[in-house]
Coordinates of C-alpha atoms and ligand atoms in Angstrom, one line a residue:
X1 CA 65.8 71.5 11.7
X2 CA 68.9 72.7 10.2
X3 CA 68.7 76.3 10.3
X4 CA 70.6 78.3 13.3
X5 CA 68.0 80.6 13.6
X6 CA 64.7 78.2 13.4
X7 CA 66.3 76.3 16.0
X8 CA 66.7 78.7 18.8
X9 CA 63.2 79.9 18.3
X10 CA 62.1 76.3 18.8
X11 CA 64.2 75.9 21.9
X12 CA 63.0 79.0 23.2
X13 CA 59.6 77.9 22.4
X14 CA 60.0 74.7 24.4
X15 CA 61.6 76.1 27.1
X16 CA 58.8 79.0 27.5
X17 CA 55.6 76.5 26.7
X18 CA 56.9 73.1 29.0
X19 CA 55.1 70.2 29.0
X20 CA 52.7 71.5 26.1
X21 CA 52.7 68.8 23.5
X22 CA 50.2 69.5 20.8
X23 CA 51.1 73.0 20.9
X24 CA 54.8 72.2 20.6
X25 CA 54.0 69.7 17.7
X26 CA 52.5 72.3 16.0
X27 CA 55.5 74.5 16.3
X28 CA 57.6 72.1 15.4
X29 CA 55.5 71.2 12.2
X30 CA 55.8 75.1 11.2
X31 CA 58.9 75.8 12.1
X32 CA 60.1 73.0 9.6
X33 CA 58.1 73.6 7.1
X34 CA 59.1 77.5 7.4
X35 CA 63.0 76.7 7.4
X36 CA 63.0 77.0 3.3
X37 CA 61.4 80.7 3.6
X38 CA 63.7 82.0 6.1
X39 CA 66.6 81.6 4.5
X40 CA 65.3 82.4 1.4
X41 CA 63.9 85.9 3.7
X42 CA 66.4 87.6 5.6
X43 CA 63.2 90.0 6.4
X44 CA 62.1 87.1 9.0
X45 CA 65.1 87.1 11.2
X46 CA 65.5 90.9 11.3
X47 CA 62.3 91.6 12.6
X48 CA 62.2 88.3 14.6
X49 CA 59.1 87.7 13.2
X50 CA 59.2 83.8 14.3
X51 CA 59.3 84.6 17.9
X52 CA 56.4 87.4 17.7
X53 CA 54.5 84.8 15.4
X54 CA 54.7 82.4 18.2
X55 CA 53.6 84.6 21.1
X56 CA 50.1 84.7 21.1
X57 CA 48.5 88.5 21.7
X58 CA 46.5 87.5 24.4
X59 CA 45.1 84.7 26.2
X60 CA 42.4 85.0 28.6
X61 CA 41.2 82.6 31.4
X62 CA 38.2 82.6 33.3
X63 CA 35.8 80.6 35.8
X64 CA 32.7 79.8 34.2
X65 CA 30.5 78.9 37.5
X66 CA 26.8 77.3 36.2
X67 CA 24.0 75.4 38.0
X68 CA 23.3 72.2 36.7
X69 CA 19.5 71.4 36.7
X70 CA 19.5 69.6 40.8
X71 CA 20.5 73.5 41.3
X72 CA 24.2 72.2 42.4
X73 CA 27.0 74.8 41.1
X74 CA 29.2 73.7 38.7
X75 CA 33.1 75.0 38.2
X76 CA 34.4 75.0 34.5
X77 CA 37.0 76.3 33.3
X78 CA 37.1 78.8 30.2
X79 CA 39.6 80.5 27.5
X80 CA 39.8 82.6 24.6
X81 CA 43.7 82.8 22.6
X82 CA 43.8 85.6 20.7
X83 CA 46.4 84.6 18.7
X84 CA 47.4 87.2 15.9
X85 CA 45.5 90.5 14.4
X86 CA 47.6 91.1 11.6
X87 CA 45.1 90.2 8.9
X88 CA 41.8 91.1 10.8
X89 CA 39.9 90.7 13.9
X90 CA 40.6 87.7 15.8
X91 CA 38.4 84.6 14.1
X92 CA 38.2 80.9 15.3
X93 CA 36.1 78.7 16.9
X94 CA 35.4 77.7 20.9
X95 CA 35.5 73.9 21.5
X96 CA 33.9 72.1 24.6
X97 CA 35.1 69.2 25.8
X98 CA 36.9 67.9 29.1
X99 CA 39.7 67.4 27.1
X100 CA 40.3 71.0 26.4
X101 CA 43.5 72.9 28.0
X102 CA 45.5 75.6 27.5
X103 CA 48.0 73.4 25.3
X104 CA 45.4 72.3 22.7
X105 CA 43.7 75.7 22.4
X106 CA 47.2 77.5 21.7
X107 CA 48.2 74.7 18.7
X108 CA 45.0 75.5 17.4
X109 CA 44.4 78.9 17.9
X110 CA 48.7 78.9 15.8
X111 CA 46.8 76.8 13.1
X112 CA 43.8 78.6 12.9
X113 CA 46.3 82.1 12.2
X114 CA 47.7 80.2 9.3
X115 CA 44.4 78.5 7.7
X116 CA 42.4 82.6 8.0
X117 CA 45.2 83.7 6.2
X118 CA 45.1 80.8 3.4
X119 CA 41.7 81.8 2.7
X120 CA 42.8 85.2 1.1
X121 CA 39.4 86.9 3.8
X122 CA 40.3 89.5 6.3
X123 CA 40.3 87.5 9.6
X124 CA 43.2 87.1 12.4
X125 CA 43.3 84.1 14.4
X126 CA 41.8 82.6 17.9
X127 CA 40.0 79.9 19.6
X128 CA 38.6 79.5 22.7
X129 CA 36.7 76.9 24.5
X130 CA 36.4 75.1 27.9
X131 CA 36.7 71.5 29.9
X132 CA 33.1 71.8 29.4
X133 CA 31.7 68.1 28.5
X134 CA 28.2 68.4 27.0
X135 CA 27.5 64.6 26.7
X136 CA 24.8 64.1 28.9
X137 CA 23.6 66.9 29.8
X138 CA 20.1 69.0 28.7
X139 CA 18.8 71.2 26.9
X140 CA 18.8 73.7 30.0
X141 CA 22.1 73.3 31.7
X142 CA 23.9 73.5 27.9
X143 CA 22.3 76.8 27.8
X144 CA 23.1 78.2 31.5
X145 CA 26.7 76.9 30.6
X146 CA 26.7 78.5 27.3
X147 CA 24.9 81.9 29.5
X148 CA 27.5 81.3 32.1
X149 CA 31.0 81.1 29.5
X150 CA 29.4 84.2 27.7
X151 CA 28.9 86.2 30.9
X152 CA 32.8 86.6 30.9
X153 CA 33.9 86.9 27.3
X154 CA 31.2 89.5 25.8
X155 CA 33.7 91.5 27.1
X156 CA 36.6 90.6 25.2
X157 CA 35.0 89.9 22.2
X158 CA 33.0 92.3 19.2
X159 CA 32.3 92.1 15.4
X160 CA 35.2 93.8 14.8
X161 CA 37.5 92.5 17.8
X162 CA 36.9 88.7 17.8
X163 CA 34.3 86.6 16.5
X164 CA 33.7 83.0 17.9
X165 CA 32.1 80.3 16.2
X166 CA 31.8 76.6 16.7
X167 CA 33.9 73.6 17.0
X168 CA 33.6 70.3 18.5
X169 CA 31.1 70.1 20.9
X170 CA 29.9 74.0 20.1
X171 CA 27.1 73.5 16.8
X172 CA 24.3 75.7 16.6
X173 CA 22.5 75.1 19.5
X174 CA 25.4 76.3 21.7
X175 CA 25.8 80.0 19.3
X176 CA 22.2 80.4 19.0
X177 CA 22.2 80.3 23.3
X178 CA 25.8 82.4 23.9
X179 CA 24.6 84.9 21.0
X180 CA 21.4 85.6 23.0
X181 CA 23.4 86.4 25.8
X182 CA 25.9 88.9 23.8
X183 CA 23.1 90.8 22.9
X184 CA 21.2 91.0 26.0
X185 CA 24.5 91.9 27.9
X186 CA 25.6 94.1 25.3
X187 CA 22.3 95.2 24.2
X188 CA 23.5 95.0 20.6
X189 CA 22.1 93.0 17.5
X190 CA 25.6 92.1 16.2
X191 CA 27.6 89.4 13.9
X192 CA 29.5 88.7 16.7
X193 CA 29.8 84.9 16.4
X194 CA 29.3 82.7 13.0
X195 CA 27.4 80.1 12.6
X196 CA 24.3 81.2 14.1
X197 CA 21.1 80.0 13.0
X198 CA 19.5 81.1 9.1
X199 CA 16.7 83.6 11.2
X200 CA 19.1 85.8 13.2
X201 CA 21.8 86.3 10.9
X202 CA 23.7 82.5 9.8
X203 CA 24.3 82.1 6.5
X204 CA 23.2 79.3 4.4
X205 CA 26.0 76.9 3.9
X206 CA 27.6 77.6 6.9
X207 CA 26.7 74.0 8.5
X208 CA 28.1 71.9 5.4
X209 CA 30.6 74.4 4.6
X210 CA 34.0 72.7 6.4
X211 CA 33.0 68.9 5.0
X212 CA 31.8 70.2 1.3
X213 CA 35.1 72.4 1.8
X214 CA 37.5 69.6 2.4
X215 CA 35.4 67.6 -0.5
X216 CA 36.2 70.8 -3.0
X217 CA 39.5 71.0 -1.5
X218 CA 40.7 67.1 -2.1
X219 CA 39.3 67.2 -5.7
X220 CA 41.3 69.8 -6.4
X221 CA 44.1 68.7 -5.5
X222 CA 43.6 65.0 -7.0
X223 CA 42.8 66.1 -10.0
X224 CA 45.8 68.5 -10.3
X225 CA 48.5 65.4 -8.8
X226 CA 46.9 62.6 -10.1
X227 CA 44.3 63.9 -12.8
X228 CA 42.1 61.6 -10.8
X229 CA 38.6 62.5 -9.0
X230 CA 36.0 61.3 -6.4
X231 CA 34.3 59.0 -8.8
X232 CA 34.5 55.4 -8.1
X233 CA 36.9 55.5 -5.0
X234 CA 36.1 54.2 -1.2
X235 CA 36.5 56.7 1.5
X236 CA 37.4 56.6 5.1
X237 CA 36.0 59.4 7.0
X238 CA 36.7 59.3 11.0
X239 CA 34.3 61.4 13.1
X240 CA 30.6 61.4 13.0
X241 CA 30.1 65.3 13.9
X242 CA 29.4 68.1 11.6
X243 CA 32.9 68.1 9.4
X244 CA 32.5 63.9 8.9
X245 CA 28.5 64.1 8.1
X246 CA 29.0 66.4 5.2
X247 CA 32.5 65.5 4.3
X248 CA 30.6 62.2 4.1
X249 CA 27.8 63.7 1.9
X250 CA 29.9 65.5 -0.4
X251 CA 32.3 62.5 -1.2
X252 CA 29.4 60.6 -1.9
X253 CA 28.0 63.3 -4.1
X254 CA 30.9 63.6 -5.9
X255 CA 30.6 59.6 -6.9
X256 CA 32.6 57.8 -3.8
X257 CA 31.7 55.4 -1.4
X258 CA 32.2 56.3 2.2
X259 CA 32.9 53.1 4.2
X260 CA 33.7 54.4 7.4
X261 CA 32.8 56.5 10.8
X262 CA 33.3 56.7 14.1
X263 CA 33.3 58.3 17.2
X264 CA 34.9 58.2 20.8
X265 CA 33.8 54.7 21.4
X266 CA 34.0 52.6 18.1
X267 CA 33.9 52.5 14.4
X268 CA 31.4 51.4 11.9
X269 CA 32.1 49.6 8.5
X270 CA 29.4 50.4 6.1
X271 CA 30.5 48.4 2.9
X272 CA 27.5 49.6 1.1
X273 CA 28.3 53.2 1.3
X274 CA 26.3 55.7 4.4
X275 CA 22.8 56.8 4.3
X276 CA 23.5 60.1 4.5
X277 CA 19.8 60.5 5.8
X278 CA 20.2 58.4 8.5
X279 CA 23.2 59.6 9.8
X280 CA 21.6 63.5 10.1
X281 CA 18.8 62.0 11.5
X282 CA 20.8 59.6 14.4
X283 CA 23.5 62.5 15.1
X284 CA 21.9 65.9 14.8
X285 CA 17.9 65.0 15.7
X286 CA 18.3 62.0 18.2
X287 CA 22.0 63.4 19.3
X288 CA 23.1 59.7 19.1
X289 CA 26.0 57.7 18.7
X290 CA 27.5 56.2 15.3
X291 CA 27.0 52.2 17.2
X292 CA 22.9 53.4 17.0
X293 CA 24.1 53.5 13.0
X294 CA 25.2 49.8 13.1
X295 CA 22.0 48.9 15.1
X296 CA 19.9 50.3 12.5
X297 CA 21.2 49.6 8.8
X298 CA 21.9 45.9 7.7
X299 CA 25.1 44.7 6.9
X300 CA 26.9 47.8 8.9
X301 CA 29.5 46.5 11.3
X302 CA 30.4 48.2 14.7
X303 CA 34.1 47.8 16.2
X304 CA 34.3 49.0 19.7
X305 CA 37.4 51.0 20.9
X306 CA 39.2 48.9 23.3
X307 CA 42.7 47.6 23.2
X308 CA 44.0 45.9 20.2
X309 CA 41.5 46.4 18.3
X310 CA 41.9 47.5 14.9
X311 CA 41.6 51.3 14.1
X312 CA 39.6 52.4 10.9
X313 CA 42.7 53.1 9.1
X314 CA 43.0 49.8 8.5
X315 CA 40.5 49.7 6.2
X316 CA 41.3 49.6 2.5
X317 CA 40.3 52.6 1.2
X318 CA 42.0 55.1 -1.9
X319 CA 41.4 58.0 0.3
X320 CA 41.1 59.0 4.1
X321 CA 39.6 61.7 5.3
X322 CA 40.6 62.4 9.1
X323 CA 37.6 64.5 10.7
X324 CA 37.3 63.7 14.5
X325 CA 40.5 65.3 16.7
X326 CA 44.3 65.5 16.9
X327 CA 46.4 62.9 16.5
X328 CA 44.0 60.5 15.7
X329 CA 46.2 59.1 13.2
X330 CA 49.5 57.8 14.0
X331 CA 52.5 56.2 12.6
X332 CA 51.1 52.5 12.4
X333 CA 47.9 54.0 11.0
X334 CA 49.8 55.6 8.2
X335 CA 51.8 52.4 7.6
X336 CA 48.4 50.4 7.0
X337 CA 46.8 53.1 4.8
X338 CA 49.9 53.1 2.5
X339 CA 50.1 49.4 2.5
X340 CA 46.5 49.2 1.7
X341 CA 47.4 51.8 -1.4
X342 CA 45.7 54.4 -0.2
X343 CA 46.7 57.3 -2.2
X344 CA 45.4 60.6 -0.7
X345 CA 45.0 61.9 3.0
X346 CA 43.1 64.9 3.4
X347 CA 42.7 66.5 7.0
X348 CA 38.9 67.8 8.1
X349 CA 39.8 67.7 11.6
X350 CA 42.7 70.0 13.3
X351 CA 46.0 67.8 12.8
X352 CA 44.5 64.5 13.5
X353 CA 47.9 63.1 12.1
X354 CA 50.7 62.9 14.3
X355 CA 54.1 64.3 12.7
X356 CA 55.6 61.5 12.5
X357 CA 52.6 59.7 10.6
X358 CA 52.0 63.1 8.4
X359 CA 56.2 62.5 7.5
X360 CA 55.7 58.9 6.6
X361 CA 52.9 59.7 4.2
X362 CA 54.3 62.4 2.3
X363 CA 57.3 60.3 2.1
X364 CA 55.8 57.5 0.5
X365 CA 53.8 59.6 -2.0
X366 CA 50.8 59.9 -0.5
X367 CA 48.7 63.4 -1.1
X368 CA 49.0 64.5 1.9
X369 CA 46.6 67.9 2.7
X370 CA 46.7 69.5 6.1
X371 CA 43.5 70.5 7.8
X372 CA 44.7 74.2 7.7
X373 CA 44.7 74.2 4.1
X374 CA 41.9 71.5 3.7
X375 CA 39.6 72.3 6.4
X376 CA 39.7 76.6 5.6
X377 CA 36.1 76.1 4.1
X378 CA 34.5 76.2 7.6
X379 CA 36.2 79.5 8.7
X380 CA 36.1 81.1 5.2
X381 CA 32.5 80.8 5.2
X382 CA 32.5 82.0 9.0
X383 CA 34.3 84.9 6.5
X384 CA 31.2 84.7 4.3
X385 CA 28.9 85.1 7.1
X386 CA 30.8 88.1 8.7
X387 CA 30.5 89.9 5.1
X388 CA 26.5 89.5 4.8
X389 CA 26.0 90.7 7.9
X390 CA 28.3 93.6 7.5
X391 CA 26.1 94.6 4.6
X392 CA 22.6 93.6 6.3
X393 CA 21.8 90.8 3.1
X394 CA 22.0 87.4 2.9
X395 CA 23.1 85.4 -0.3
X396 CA 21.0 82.2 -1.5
X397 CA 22.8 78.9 -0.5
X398 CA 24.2 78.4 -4.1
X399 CA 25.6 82.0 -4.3
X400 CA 27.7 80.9 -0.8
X401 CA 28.4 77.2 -2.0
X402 CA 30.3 78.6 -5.3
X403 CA 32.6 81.0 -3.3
X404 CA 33.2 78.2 -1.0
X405 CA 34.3 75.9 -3.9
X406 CA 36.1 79.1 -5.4
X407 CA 38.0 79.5 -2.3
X408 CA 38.7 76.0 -1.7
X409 CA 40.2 75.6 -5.3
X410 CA 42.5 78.8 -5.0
X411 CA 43.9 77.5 -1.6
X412 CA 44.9 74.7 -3.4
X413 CA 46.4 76.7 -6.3
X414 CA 47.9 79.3 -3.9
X415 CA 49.7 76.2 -2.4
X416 CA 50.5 74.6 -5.6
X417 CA 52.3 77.9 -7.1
X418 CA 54.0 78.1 -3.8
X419 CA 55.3 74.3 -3.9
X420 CA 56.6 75.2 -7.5
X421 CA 58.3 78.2 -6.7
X422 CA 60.3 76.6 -3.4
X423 CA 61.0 73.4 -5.2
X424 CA 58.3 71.5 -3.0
X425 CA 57.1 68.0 -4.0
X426 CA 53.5 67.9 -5.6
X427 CA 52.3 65.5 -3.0
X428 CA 53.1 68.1 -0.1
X429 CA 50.8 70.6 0.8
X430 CA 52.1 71.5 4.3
X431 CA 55.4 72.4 3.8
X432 CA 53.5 74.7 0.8
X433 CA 50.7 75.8 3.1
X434 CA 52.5 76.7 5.7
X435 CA 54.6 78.8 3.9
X436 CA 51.9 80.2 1.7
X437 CA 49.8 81.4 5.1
X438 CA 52.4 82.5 6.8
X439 CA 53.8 84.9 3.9
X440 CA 50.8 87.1 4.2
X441 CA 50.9 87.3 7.9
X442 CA 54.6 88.1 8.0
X443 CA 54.4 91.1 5.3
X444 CA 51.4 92.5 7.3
X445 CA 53.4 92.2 11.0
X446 CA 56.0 94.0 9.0
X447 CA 54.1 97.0 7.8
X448 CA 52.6 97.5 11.5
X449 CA 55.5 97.6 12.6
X450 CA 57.0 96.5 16.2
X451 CA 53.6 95.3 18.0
Ligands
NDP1 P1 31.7 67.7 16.5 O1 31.6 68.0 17.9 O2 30.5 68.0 15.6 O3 32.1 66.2 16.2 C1 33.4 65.7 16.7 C2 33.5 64.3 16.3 O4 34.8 63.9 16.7 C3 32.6 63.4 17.1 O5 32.2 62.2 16.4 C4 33.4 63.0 18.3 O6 33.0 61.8 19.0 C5 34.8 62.9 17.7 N1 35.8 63.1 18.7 C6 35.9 64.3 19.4 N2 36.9 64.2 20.3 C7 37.4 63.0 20.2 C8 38.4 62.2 20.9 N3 39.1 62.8 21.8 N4 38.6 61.0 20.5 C9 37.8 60.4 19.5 N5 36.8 61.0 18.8 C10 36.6 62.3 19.2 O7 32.9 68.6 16.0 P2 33.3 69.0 14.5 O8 32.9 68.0 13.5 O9 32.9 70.4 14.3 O10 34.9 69.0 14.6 C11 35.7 67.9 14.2 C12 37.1 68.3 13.9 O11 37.1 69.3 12.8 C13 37.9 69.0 15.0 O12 39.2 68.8 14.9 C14 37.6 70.5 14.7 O13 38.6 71.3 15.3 C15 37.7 70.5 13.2 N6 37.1 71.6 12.5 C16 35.8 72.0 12.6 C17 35.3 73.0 11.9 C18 33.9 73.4 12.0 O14 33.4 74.2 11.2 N7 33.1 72.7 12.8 C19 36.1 73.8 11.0 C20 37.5 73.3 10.8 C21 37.9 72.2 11.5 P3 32.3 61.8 20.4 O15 30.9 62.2 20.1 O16 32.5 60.4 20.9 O17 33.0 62.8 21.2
2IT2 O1 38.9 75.1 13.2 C1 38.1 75.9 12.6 O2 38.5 76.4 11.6 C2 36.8 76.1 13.1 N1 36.4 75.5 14.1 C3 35.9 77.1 12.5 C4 36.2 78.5 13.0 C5 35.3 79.6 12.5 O3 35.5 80.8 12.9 O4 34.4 79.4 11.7

C-alpha cells in the first residue's frame, strides 16, 4: 500500500485486532483495493471514514448452554457482529461450526457490509454464529442448540434491527427451529430471519438463490470479458453444501459440465458431469458425505484429503468455482488452474482464495470475481424475502429467479462502469467491487453524520 493515509489505518488495524488473520486479510484486501478512491476522495480522510468503516458497531458474545440428548450440559460459545447500519438494518448470515471465532465472523461480517451494499437493497451488514459443530448430532439436540443460541440473541435482533439467516452449517432446519423460538419469546410472527421455510414466510428461490446467483453472475461477466458463456466448458465447483449443489445445477443448466466436489474429507472426480438428483438426495435427504457420491455413481473417483495429495484445483477445468470456506484456494492452487488454462474464477464461498492466490490470478488474466460481488445473490434474495414479508405476499419462484438474475447482472455492470471509470483491468472485479460497495456506504456514513 502506497498511500500515507491507507497505511496508518491498516497499522492501526493490526495493532488493534492482533493475531486476527482472516479478518486482517480482509482488511488488507480492501484497504488496497480502496487506495485508488481515496485519493481520488479527499471526503474519506476528512471524515476518517476508513477507521469508522473498520470498527464494527457492535459485537455481541454470549454462552449458549444446551443439553445434549444423555441430558449432559453442553457450553458453546455464541456471537452476533453488527458490523455497519448505514444502508439498513443489520443483514448476514450465522454460521456453525467449531471453527468459528471472533476473527472469522468480523472478516465476514466487513465482507458481508460491502456485498449488501453491491446489491443496490436496503440492508447493513452482520454475521453471527458459534463453535457449534452439528456433524453428528440429532434432530433434537440441533434444535435445543438452535432454542439455546436464540434464547440470547432475540434480544438483539428484529425485522427492522437485524435479520439473520443461514450459512454453513445453519440451512433451513436450523431457521425453521431458532424462528420458532423468536416468536415464542417475543410473541411476534415476524420476518425476522431469511430463509425460513415456503409455509411460514421463505420465499421461493431463496435455497438456490446464492449458487443460481454466482451462475448469473459468472455469465455475465464472461460474456462481457470474453463474449464467451457456460456452454461447452468443464467446471470445478468445491463444496457440496447449499452454494456448490446449485452452483452445480445452474452451470450444468446453463450447458457445462461440472467435474468436481468435495467436502472436508476428500474430493470427487465426476468426468461425466454430476447427477444433480443424486447429489440433493445424498446431501440434503440422507445428510451424507460427497465419498457416499463416489460409492454410488460409476466411473466417479474419490481423493481423500491427506497429505500430498492433490487438491481439486488441479483439475483441468476452464472455470472454478470456489464454494466451500476461506482460503481454500492458495497460491499453488492458483498456479495449477492457470497452467491448466483455466480462464475464469468465480467465488461462491466467502474469500476461499488466499490474497496472494487471488493476486496471481488477476495477474495472469484470469477473471477473477470475488464472492462479495459473485456470491450477493444469496443475501439479495434474503433482501427479496424481507420485501414480501414486509408487504404480507409472496411472489411465484420465477417472479424471484428474474430479479435475482437482474440483480446479479447489474452487480456486474455496476462493477464494470466502476473498473472503466478508475482505469481498472476488465479481468478485476475486486479492486472494482470493492470500490463500488464501499461508495454507497461511505456517502450514507457521511450524510448521518459522526456516528
Ligand atoms: P453448507 O454448510 O451448506 O456447506 C459447506 C460446504 O463447505 C460443505 O461441503 C463443507 O464440508 C465445506 N466446508 C465447510 N468448512 C470447511 C472447511 N473448514 N474445510 C473444507 N470444507 C469445508 O454451507 P454453504 O454452502 O451455505 O456455504 C458455503 C460457503 O458459501 C461459505 O463460505 C459461506 O459463507 C458462503 N455463502 C453462503 C451463502 C448462503 O446463502 N448459504 C451466501 C453467500 C455465501 P463438510 O460437510 O465436510 O464440513
Ligand atoms: O454470506 C452470505 O451472504 C450469507 N451467508 C447469506 C446472508 C443472508 O442474510 O442471506
Amino acid at each position: 500500500m502506497n498511500n500515507a493515509y491507507v497505511n496508518k489505518v491498516f497499522e492501526e488495524f493490526k495493532s488493534k485486532n492482533p493475531g486476527e488473520k482472516e479478518y486482517t486479510q480482509a482488511c488488507q484486501e480492501i484497504l488496497e483495493s480502496l487506495e485508488l478512491m481515496v485519493e481520488k476522495n479527499p471526503a474519506i480522510e476528512k471524515n476518517q471514514l476508513l477507521e469508522r468503516f473498520l470498527e464494527p458497531e457492535r459485537l455481541v458474545q454470549f454462552r449458549v448452554a444446551w443439553l445434549d440428548d444423555n441430558n449432559v450440559v453442553r457450553v458453546n460459545r455464541g456471537w452476533r457482529i453488527q458490523y455497519n447500519s448505514a444502508l439498513g438494518p443489520y443483514k448476514g448470515g450465522i454460521r456453525l461450526h467449531p471453527s468459528v471465532n471472533v476473527s472469522i465472523l468480523k472478516f465476514l461480517a466487513l465482507e458481508q457490509c460491502l456485498k449488501n451494499s453491491l446489491t443496490t437493497l436496503p440492508m447493513g451488514g452482520a454475521k453471527g454464529g458459534s463453535d457449534f459443530d452439528p456433524k453428528g448430532k440429532s434432530d433434537m439436540e440441533i434444535m435445543r442448540f438452535c432454542q439455546a443460541f436464540m434464547t440470547e440473541l432475540y434480544r438483539h435482533i428484529g425485522p427492522d434491527t437485524d435479520v439473520p439467516a443461514g450459512d454453513i452449517g445453519t440451512g433451513g432446519r436450523e431457521i425453521g427451529y431458532m424462528f420458532g423460538q423468536y416468536k415464542r419469546l417475543q410473541n411476534e410472527f415476524t420476518g425476522v430471519l431469511t430463509g425460513k421455510g415456503l409455509t411460514f414466510g421463505g420465499s421461493l428461490a431463496r435455497t438456490e438463490a446464492t449458487g443460481y446467483g454466482l451462475c448469473y453472475f459468472t455469465a455475465k461477466a464472461m460474456e462481457t470479458v470474453f463474449g464467451d458463456s457456460f456452454k461447452g466448458k468443464t467446471v470445478a465447483v468445491s463444496g457440496s453444501g447449499n452454494v456448490a449443489i446449485y452452483a452445480t445445477e445452474k452451470a450444468q443448466a446453463l450447458g457445462a459440465k461440472v467435474v468436481t466436489l468435495s467436502d472436508s474429507n476428500g474430493w470427487i472426480y465426476a468426468p461425466d458431469g454430476i447427477d444433480v438428483a443424486v447429489l440433493k438426495q445424498i446431501k440434503e435427504v440422507e445428510r451424507g458425505r460427497i465419498k457416499d457420491y463416489a460409492a454410488r455413481v460409476p466411473g466417479v473417483t474419490y481423493v481423500e484429503k491427506v497429505a500430498g495429495a492433490p487438491t481439486l484445483w488441479t483439475t483441468k477445468v476452464d472455470i472454478a468455482l470456489p464454494c466451500a470456506t476461506q482460503n481454500e484456494l492458495n497460491i499453488d492452487d492458483a498456479k495449477a488452474l492457470v497452467a491448466n488454462g483455466c480462464k475464469v474464477v468465480c467465488e461462491g464461498a466467502n474469500m476461499p482464495c488466499t490474497l496472494e492466490a487471488a493476486h496471481f490470478l488477476i495477474d495472469n488474466g484470469v477473471l477473477y470475481g470475488p464472492g462479495k460481488a459473485a456470491n450477493a445473490g444469496g443475501v439479495a434474495t434474503s433482501g427479496l424475502e424481507m420485501s414480501q414479508n414486509s408487504m404480507r405476499l409472496s411472489w411465484t419462484f420465477e417472479e424471484v429467479d428474474a430479479r435475482l438474475k437482474g440483480i446479479m447482472e447489474a452487480i456486474y455492470e455496476n462493477i464494470n462502469a466502476t473498473q472503466k471509470k478508475y482505469g481498472i483491468a476488465a479481468n478485476d472485479c475486486l479492486t472494482g467491487a470493492n470500490i463500488a460497495g464501499f461508495d454507497k456506504i461511505a456517502t450514507a456514513m457521511i450524510a448521518q453524520g459522526v456516528l
